Amino acid sequence: MNNLIGNAPRHPGLWVEMGDQIKHSHNASISTVSSVTQGKQELQALTPQLARLSQQGQWVVLISPPNIGYKQMLADAGVRMDRILLVHTKDEVEALWAMEKALTSGTSSAVISWTHTLDERDNRRLQLVAKNCSALGVVIEEGNVHLPSAAHSSDDLAMQQGSLFLSLH
């Protein structure tokens, strides 16, 4: 490091080959899709591409996948199961962090994450990650996330009204 001459970068994080930068920018893509099938149809559509990518020897990362029979679906499509990396997260923040790290690590060929609806800040974060990602990224959002909460809200309202009614008598 003492042998650097002139204006050469002095920080190891800046020692990047130009070929690597071109490779990263060429593959940069993160797609967000909404699903009412917990991503089953969307994953099925991706299986041929995932099979090709798994043959490259890099990881295909699945972050917080629901139980939709994805293992059998991927195996039937010819995806190398020894190249599948499952990541189970406790919340949305951890899922987005895991996705960001997997996309930018250089060891993954595809990263698929299942989440609830992303807000504007999270979408912006993924746009910034896309500039430096070296893998295919797919975010599968729950398309019917508001239906269960609406049902709970109406039940809660009915219960509150019933409690109010009972307390007045």
JSON list of C-alpha atoms in Angstrom, two decimals:
[
{"chain": "A", "resi": 1, "resn": "MET", "atom": "CA", "xyz": [0.00, 0.00, 0.00]},
{"chain": "A", "resi": 2, "resn": "ASN", "atom": "CA", "xyz": [2.99, 2.31, 0.54]},
{"chain": "A", "resi": 3, "resn": "ASN", "atom": "CA", "xyz": [4.02, 1.83, -3.10]},
{"chain": "A", "resi": 4, "resn": "LEU", "atom": "CA", "xyz": [1.02, 3.72, -4.54]},
{"chain": "A", "resi": 5, "resn": "ILE", "atom": "CA", "xyz": [2.02, 6.59, -6.78]},
{"chain": "A", "resi": 6, "resn": "GLY", "atom": "CA", "xyz": [0.22, 9.86, -7.56]},
{"chain": "A", "resi": 7, "resn": "ASN", "atom": "CA", "xyz": [-3.54, 10.07, -7.21]},
{"chain": "A", "resi": 8, "resn": "ALA", "atom": "CA", "xyz": [-4.22, 6.34, -6.93]},
{"chain": "A", "resi": 9, "resn": "PRO", "atom": "CA", "xyz": [-7.02, 5.44, -4.52]},
{"chain": "A", "resi": 10, "resn": "ARG", "atom": "CA", "xyz": [-5.73, 4.71, -1.06]},
{"chain": "A", "resi": 11, "resn": "HIS", "atom": "CA", "xyz": [-8.75, 2.89, 0.34]},
{"chain": "A", "resi": 12, "resn": "PRO", "atom": "CA", "xyz": [-9.16, -0.89, -0.27]},
{"chain": "A", "resi": 13, "resn": "GLY", "atom": "CA", "xyz": [-12.88, -0.37, -0.92]},
{"chain": "A", "resi": 14, "resn": "LEU", "atom": "CA", "xyz": [-11.96, 1.63, -4.00]},
{"chain": "A", "resi": 15, "resn": "TRP", "atom": "CA", "xyz": [-9.69, -1.05, -5.48]},
{"chain": "A", "resi": 16, "resn": "VAL", "atom": "CA", "xyz": [-12.16, -2.40, -7.99]},
{"chain": "A", "resi": 17, "resn": "GLU", "atom": "CA", "xyz": [-11.44, -3.75, -11.44]},
{"chain": "A", "resi": 18, "resn": "MET", "atom": "CA", "xyz": [-13.29, -1.99, -14.27]},
{"chain": "A", "resi": 19, "resn": "GLY", "atom": "CA", "xyz": [-14.45, -5.37, -15.59]},
{"chain": "A", "resi": 20, "resn": "ASP", "atom": "CA", "xyz": [-16.20, -6.00, -12.28]},
{"chain": "A", "resi": 21, "resn": "GLN", "atom": "CA", "xyz": [-17.99, -2.66, -12.47]},
{"chain": "A", "resi": 22, "resn": "ILE", "atom": "CA", "xyz": [-19.23, -3.40, -15.98]},
{"chain": "A", "resi": 23, "resn": "LYS", "atom": "CA", "xyz": [-20.36, -6.86, -14.94]},
{"chain": "A", "resi": 24, "resn": "HIS", "atom": "CA", "xyz": [-22.29, -5.47, -11.94]},
{"chain": "A", "resi": 25, "resn": "SER", "atom": "CA", "xyz": [-24.01, -2.72, -13.89]},
{"chain": "A", "resi": 26, "resn": "HIS", "atom": "CA", "xyz": [-24.94, -5.09, -16.72]},
{"chain": "A", "resi": 27, "resn": "ASN", "atom": "CA", "xyz": [-26.83, -7.53, -14.44]},
{"chain": "A", "resi": 28, "resn": "ALA", "atom": "CA", "xyz": [-28.43, -4.88, -12.23]},
{"chain": "A", "resi": 29, "resn": "SER", "atom": "CA", "xyz": [-32.15, -5.46, -12.07]},
{"chain": "A", "resi": 30, "resn": "ILE", "atom": "CA", "xyz": [-34.60, -5.64, -9.20]},
{"chain": "A", "resi": 31, "resn": "SER", "atom": "CA", "xyz": [-38.24, -6.28, -10.00]},
{"chain": "A", "resi": 32, "resn": "THR", "atom": "CA", "xyz": [-41.18, -5.90, -7.65]},
{"chain": "A", "resi": 33, "resn": "VAL", "atom": "CA", "xyz": [-44.32, -7.92, -8.32]},
{"chain": "A", "resi": 34, "resn": "SER", "atom": "CA", "xyz": [-47.59, -8.13, -6.44]},
{"chain": "A", "resi": 35, "resn": "SER", "atom": "CA", "xyz": [-49.06, -11.58, -5.90]},
{"chain": "A", "resi": 36, "resn": "VAL", "atom": "CA", "xyz": [-52.32, -13.00, -4.60]},
{"chain": "A", "resi": 37, "resn": "THR", "atom": "CA", "xyz": [-50.90, -16.57, -4.70]},
{"chain": "A", "resi": 38, "resn": "GLN", "atom": "CA", "xyz": [-48.07, -15.94, -2.23]},
{"chain": "A", "resi": 39, "resn": "GLY", "atom": "CA", "xyz": [-45.68, -15.83, -5.18]},
{"chain": "A", "resi": 40, "resn": "LYS", "atom": "CA", "xyz": [-46.32, -19.37, -6.40]},
{"chain": "A", "resi": 41, "resn": "GLN", "atom": "CA", "xyz": [-47.16, -18.35, -9.99]},
{"chain": "A", "resi": 42, "resn": "GLU", "atom": "CA", "xyz": [-44.37, -15.79, -10.10]},
{"chain": "A", "resi": 43, "resn": "LEU", "atom": "CA", "xyz": [-41.81, -18.30, -8.84]},
{"chain": "A", "resi": 44, "resn": "GLN", "atom": "CA", "xyz": [-43.07, -20.87, -11.36]},
{"chain": "A", "resi": 45, "resn": "ALA", "atom": "CA", "xyz": [-42.48, -18.35, -14.16]},
{"chain": "A", "resi": 46, "resn": "LEU", "atom": "CA", "xyz": [-38.91, -17.76, -12.90]},
{"chain": "A", "resi": 47, "resn": "THR", "atom": "CA", "xyz": [-37.91, -21.43, -12.58]},
{"chain": "A", "resi": 48, "resn": "PRO", "atom": "CA", "xyz": [-36.32, -21.81, -16.06]},
{"chain": "A", "resi": 49, "resn": "GLN", "atom": "CA", "xyz": [-34.15, -18.75, -15.43]},
{"chain": "A", "resi": 50, "resn": "LEU", "atom": "CA", "xyz": [-33.32, -19.93, -11.90]},
{"chain": "A", "resi": 51, "resn": "ALA", "atom": "CA", "xyz": [-32.30, -23.34, -13.29]},
{"chain": "A", "resi": 52, "resn": "ARG", "atom": "CA", "xyz": [-29.84, -21.64, -15.67]},
{"chain": "A", "resi": 53, "resn": "LEU", "atom": "CA", "xyz": [-28.49, -19.36, -12.96]},
{"chain": "A", "resi": 54, "resn": "SER", "atom": "CA", "xyz": [-28.02, -22.20, -10.47]},
{"chain": "A", "resi": 55, "resn": "GLN", "atom": "CA", "xyz": [-25.77, -23.99, -12.97]},
{"chain": "A", "resi": 56, "resn": "GLN", "atom": "CA", "xyz": [-23.28, -21.09, -12.68]},
{"chain": "A", "resi": 57, "resn": "GLY", "atom": "CA", "xyz": [-22.35, -22.26, -9.20]},
{"chain": "A", "resi": 58, "resn": "GLN", "atom": "CA", "xyz": [-23.52, -19.16, -7.35]},
{"chain": "A", "resi": 59, "resn": "TRP", "atom": "CA", "xyz": [-26.31, -18.99, -4.78]},
{"chain": "A", "resi": 60, "resn": "VAL", "atom": "CA", "xyz": [-30.00, -18.65, -5.52]},
{"chain": "A", "resi": 61, "resn": "VAL", "atom": "CA", "xyz": [-31.22, -16.94, -2.35]},
{"chain": "A", "resi": 62, "resn": "LEU", "atom": "CA", "xyz": [-34.82, -17.27, -1.13]},
{"chain": "A", "resi": 63, "resn": "ILE", "atom": "CA", "xyz": [-35.67, -14.84, 1.66]},
{"chain": "A", "resi": 64, "resn": "SER", "atom": "CA", "xyz": [-38.67, -15.65, 3.88]},
{"chain": "A", "resi": 65, "resn": "PRO", "atom": "CA", "xyz": [-40.44, -17.91, 1.37]},
{"chain": "A", "resi": 66, "resn": "PRO", "atom": "CA", "xyz": [-43.94, -19.06, 2.35]},
{"chain": "A", "resi": 67, "resn": "ASN", "atom": "CA", "xyz": [-44.82, -22.75, 2.29]},
{"chain": "A", "resi": 68, "resn": "ILE", "atom": "CA", "xyz": [-45.97, -22.93, -1.34]},
{"chain": "A", "resi": 69, "resn": "GLY", "atom": "CA", "xyz": [-44.17, -26.10, -2.39]},
{"chain": "A", "resi": 70, "resn": "TYR", "atom": "CA", "xyz": [-41.19, -24.17, -3.73]},
{"chain": "A", "resi": 71, "resn": "LYS", "atom": "CA", "xyz": [-38.71, -26.99, -3.08]},
{"chain": "A", "resi": 72, "resn": "GLN", "atom": "CA", "xyz": [-40.48, -29.44, -5.38]},
{"chain": "A", "resi": 73, "resn": "MET", "atom": "CA", "xyz": [-41.17, -26.69, -7.94]},
{"chain": "A", "resi": 74, "resn": "LEU", "atom": "CA", "xyz": [-37.48, -25.76, -8.13]},
{"chain": "A", "resi": 75, "resn": "ALA", "atom": "CA", "xyz": [-36.27, -29.36, -8.21]},
{"chain": "A", "resi": 76, "resn": "ASP", "atom": "CA", "xyz": [-38.72, -30.23, -11.03]},
{"chain": "A", "resi": 77, "resn": "ALA", "atom": "CA", "xyz": [-37.38, -27.27, -13.04]},
{"chain": "A", "resi": 78, "resn": "GLY", "atom": "CA", "xyz": [-33.79, -28.52, -12.78]},
{"chain": "A", "resi": 79, "resn": "VAL", "atom": "CA", "xyz": [-32.53, -25.99, -10.24]},
{"chain": "A", "resi": 80, "resn": "ARG", "atom": "CA", "xyz": [-29.46, -27.26, -8.39]},
{"chain": "A", "resi": 81, "resn": "MET", "atom": "CA", "xyz": [-30.76, -27.66, -4.86]},
{"chain": "A", "resi": 82, "resn": "ASP", "atom": "CA", "xyz": [-27.25, -27.49, -3.42]},
{"chain": "A", "resi": 83, "resn": "ARG", "atom": "CA", "xyz": [-27.14, -23.88, -4.68]},
{"chain": "A", "resi": 84, "resn": "ILE", "atom": "CA", "xyz": [-30.32, -22.79, -2.85]},
{"chain": "A", "resi": 85, "resn": "LEU", "atom": "CA", "xyz": [-29.77, -20.63, 0.22]},
{"chain": "A", "resi": 86, "resn": "LEU", "atom": "CA", "xyz": [-32.80, -20.13, 2.48]},
{"chain": "A", "resi": 87, "resn": "VAL", "atom": "CA", "xyz": [-32.89, -17.07, 4.70]},
{"chain": "A", "resi": 88, "resn": "HIS", "atom": "CA", "xyz": [-35.63, -16.82, 7.32]},
{"chain": "A", "resi": 89, "resn": "THR", "atom": "CA", "xyz": [-36.04, -13.35, 8.79]},
{"chain": "A", "resi": 90, "resn": "LYS", "atom": "CA", "xyz": [-38.00, -12.09, 11.77]},
{"chain": "A", "resi": 91, "resn": "ASP", "atom": "CA", "xyz": [-39.35, -8.91, 10.15]},
{"chain": "A", "resi": 92, "resn": "GLU", "atom": "CA", "xyz": [-39.42, -6.74, 7.02]},
{"chain": "A", "resi": 93, "resn": "VAL", "atom": "CA", "xyz": [-36.37, -4.71, 8.02]},
{"chain": "A", "resi": 94, "resn": "GLU", "atom": "CA", "xyz": [-34.25, -7.82, 8.35]},
{"chain": "A", "resi": 95, "resn": "ALA", "atom": "CA", "xyz": [-35.61, -9.19, 5.05]},
{"chain": "A", "resi": 96, "resn": "LEU", "atom": "CA", "xyz": [-34.64, -6.02, 3.15]},
{"chain": "A", "resi": 97, "resn": "TRP", "atom": "CA", "xyz": [-31.21, -5.99, 4.78]},
{"chain": "A", "resi": 98, "resn": "ALA", "atom": "CA", "xyz": [-30.67, -9.65, 3.81]},
{"chain": "A", "resi": 99, "resn": "MET", "atom": "CA", "xyz": [-31.77, -8.91, 0.26]},
{"chain": "A", "resi": 100, "resn": "GLU", "atom": "CA", "xyz": [-29.42, -5.94, -0.01]},
{"chain": "A", "resi": 101, "resn": "LYS", "atom": "CA", "xyz": [-26.46, -7.98, 1.25]},
{"chain": "A", "resi": 102, "resn": "ALA", "atom": "CA", "xyz": [-27.22, -10.96, -0.99]},
{"chain": "A", "resi": 103, "resn": "LEU", "atom": "CA", "xyz": [-27.60, -8.76, -4.08]},
{"chain": "A", "resi": 104, "resn": "THR", "atom": "CA", "xyz": [-24.35, -6.91, -3.56]},
{"chain": "A", "resi": 105, "resn": "SER", "atom": "CA", "xyz": [-22.21, -9.77, -2.23]},
{"chain": "A", "resi": 106, "resn": "GLY", "atom": "CA", "xyz": [-21.12, -11.06, -5.61]},
{"chain": "A", "resi": 107, "resn": "THR", "atom": "CA", "xyz": [-21.83, -14.66, -4.55]},
{"chain": "A", "resi": 108, "resn": "SER", "atom": "CA", "xyz": [-25.49, -14.79, -5.60]},
{"chain": "A", "resi": 109, "resn": "SER", "atom": "CA", "xyz": [-26.94, -15.14, -9.07]},
{"chain": "A", "resi": 110, "resn": "ALA", "atom": "CA", "xyz": [-30.56, -14.53, -7.98]},
{"chain": "A", "resi": 111, "resn": "VAL", "atom": "CA", "xyz": [-32.27, -13.21, -4.85]},
{"chain": "A", "resi": 112, "resn": "ILE", "atom": "CA", "xyz": [-36.01, -13.58, -4.30]},
{"chain": "A", "resi": 113, "resn": "SER", "atom": "CA", "xyz": [-37.69, -12.05, -1.27]},
{"chain": "A", "resi": 114, "resn": "TRP", "atom": "CA", "xyz": [-41.26, -12.33, -0.04]},
{"chain": "A", "resi": 115, "resn": "THR", "atom": "CA", "xyz": [-42.52, -9.22, 1.79]},
{"chain": "A", "resi": 116, "resn": "HIS", "atom": "CA", "xyz": [-45.59, -7.19, 2.58]},
{"chain": "A", "resi": 117, "resn": "THR", "atom": "CA", "xyz": [-46.18, -4.04, 0.56]},
{"chain": "A", "resi": 118, "resn": "LEU", "atom": "CA", "xyz": [-43.04, -1.87, 0.42]},
{"chain": "A", "resi": 119, "resn": "ASP", "atom": "CA", "xyz": [-43.25, 1.80, 1.28]},
{"chain": "A", "resi": 120, "resn": "GLU", "atom": "CA", "xyz": [-41.62, 4.61, -0.72]},
{"chain": "A", "resi": 121, "resn": "ARG", "atom": "CA", "xyz": [-38.46, 4.59, 1.42]},
{"chain": "A", "resi": 122, "resn": "ASP", "atom": "CA", "xyz": [-37.92, 0.85, 0.92]},
{"chain": "A", "resi": 123, "resn": "ASN", "atom": "CA", "xyz": [-38.51, 1.18, -2.83]},
{"chain": "A", "resi": 124, "resn": "ARG", "atom": "CA", "xyz": [-35.90, 3.94, -2.97]},
{"chain": "A", "resi": 125, "resn": "ARG", "atom": "CA", "xyz": [-33.48, 1.79, -0.99]},
{"chain": "A", "resi": 126, "resn": "LEU", "atom": "CA", "xyz": [-33.89, -1.02, -3.53]},
{"chain": "A", "resi": 127, "resn": "GLN", "atom": "CA", "xyz": [-33.32, 1.43, -6.40]},
{"chain": "A", "resi": 128, "resn": "LEU", "atom": "CA", "xyz": [-30.01, 2.40, -4.84]},
{"chain": "A", "resi": 129, "resn": "VAL", "atom": "CA", "xyz": [-29.08, -1.26, -4.30]},
{"chain": "A", "resi": 130, "resn": "ALA", "atom": "CA", "xyz": [-29.88, -1.98, -7.97]},
{"chain": "A", "resi": 131, "resn": "LYS", "atom": "CA", "xyz": [-27.05, 0.33, -9.01]},
{"chain": "A", "resi": 132, "resn": "ASN", "atom": "CA", "xyz": [-24.51, -1.97, -7.33]},
{"chain": "A", "resi": 133, "resn": "CYS", "atom": "CA", "xyz": [-26.17, -5.36, -7.51]},
{"chain": "A", "resi": 134, "resn": "SER", "atom": "CA", "xyz": [-24.59, -8.29, -9.27]},
{"chain": "A", "resi": 135, "resn": "ALA", "atom": "CA", "xyz": [-27.62, -10.59, -9.29]},
{"chain": "A", "resi": 136, "resn": "LEU", "atom": "CA", "xyz": [-31.20, -10.84, -10.44]},
{"chain": "A", "resi": 137, "resn": "GLY", "atom": "CA", "xyz": [-33.48, -9.48, -7.70]},
{"chain": "A", "resi": 138, "resn": "VAL", "atom": "CA", "xyz": [-37.20, -10.11, -7.31]},
{"chain": "A", "resi": 139, "resn": "VAL", "atom": "CA", "xyz": [-39.43, -8.82, -4.53]},
{"chain": "A", "resi": 140, "resn": "ILE", "atom": "CA", "xyz": [-42.77, -10.60, -4.26]},
{"chain": "A", "resi": 141, "resn": "GLU", "atom": "CA", "xyz": [-45.27, -8.49, -2.34]},
{"chain": "A", "resi": 142, "resn": "GLU", "atom": "CA", "xyz": [-48.45, -9.84, -0.82]},
{"chain": "A", "resi": 143, "resn": "GLY", "atom": "CA", "xyz": [-51.24, -8.57, -3.03]},
{"chain": "A", "resi": 144, "resn": "ASN", "atom": "CA", "xyz": [-54.04, -9.20, -0.53]},
{"chain": "A", "resi": 145, "resn": "VAL", "atom": "CA", "xyz": [-52.34, -7.82, 2.57]},
{"chain": "A", "resi": 146, "resn": "HIS", "atom": "CA", "xyz": [-55.22, -5.42, 3.30]},
{"chain": "A", "resi": 147, "resn": "LEU", "atom": "CA", "xyz": [-58.02, -7.98, 3.20]},
{"chain": "A", "resi": 148, "resn": "PRO", "atom": "CA", "xyz": [-57.37, -9.75, 6.52]},
{"chain": "A", "resi": 149, "resn": "SER", "atom": "CA", "xyz": [-56.78, -6.50, 8.39]},
{"chain": "A", "resi": 150, "resn": "ALA", "atom": "CA", "xyz": [-60.04, -5.05, 7.01]},
{"chain": "A", "resi": 151, "resn": "ALA", "atom": "CA", "xyz": [-61.89, -8.12, 8.24]},
{"chain": "A", "resi": 152, "resn": "HIS", "atom": "CA", "xyz": [-60.31, -7.78, 11.67]},
{"chain": "A", "resi": 153, "resn": "SER", "atom": "CA", "xyz": [-61.16, -4.09, 11.77]},
{"chain": "A", "resi": 154, "resn": "SER", "atom": "CA", "xyz": [-64.85, -4.72, 11.08]},
{"chain": "A", "resi": 155, "resn": "ASP", "atom": "CA", "xyz": [-64.93, -7.47, 13.73]},
{"chain": "A", "resi": 156, "resn": "ASP", "atom": "CA", "xyz": [-63.22, -5.18, 16.23]},
{"chain": "A", "resi": 157, "resn": "LEU", "atom": "CA", "xyz": [-65.67, -2.40, 15.42]},
{"chain": "A", "resi": 158, "resn": "ALA", "atom": "CA", "xyz": [-68.64, -4.73, 15.91]},
{"chain": "A", "resi": 159, "resn": "MET", "atom": "CA", "xyz": [-67.17, -5.90, 19.23]},
{"chain": "A", "resi": 160, "resn": "GLN", "atom": "CA", "xyz": [-66.60, -2.31, 20.35]},
{"chain": "A", "resi": 161, "resn": "GLN", "atom": "CA", "xyz": [-70.16, -1.37, 19.40]},
{"chain": "A", "resi": 162, "resn": "GLY", "atom": "CA", "xyz": [-71.48, -4.40, 21.28]},
{"chain": "A", "resi": 163, "resn": "SER", "atom": "CA", "xyz": [-69.42, -3.46, 24.35]},
{"chain": "A", "resi": 164, "resn": "LEU", "atom": "CA", "xyz": [-70.67, 0.09, 24.17]},
{"chain": "A", "resi": 165, "resn": "PHE", "atom": "CA", "xyz": [-74.25, -1.13, 23.85]},
{"chain": "A", "resi": 166, "resn": "LEU", "atom": "CA", "xyz": [-73.86, -3.46, 26.83]},
{"chain": "A", "resi": 167, "resn": "SER", "atom": "CA", "xyz": [-72.24, -0.82, 28.98]},
{"chain": "A", "resi": 168, "resn": "LEU", "atom": "CA", "xyz": [-75.12, 1.61, 28.42]},
{"chain": "A", "resi": 169, "resn": "HIS", "atom": "CA", "xyz": [-77.78, -0.80, 29.71]}
]
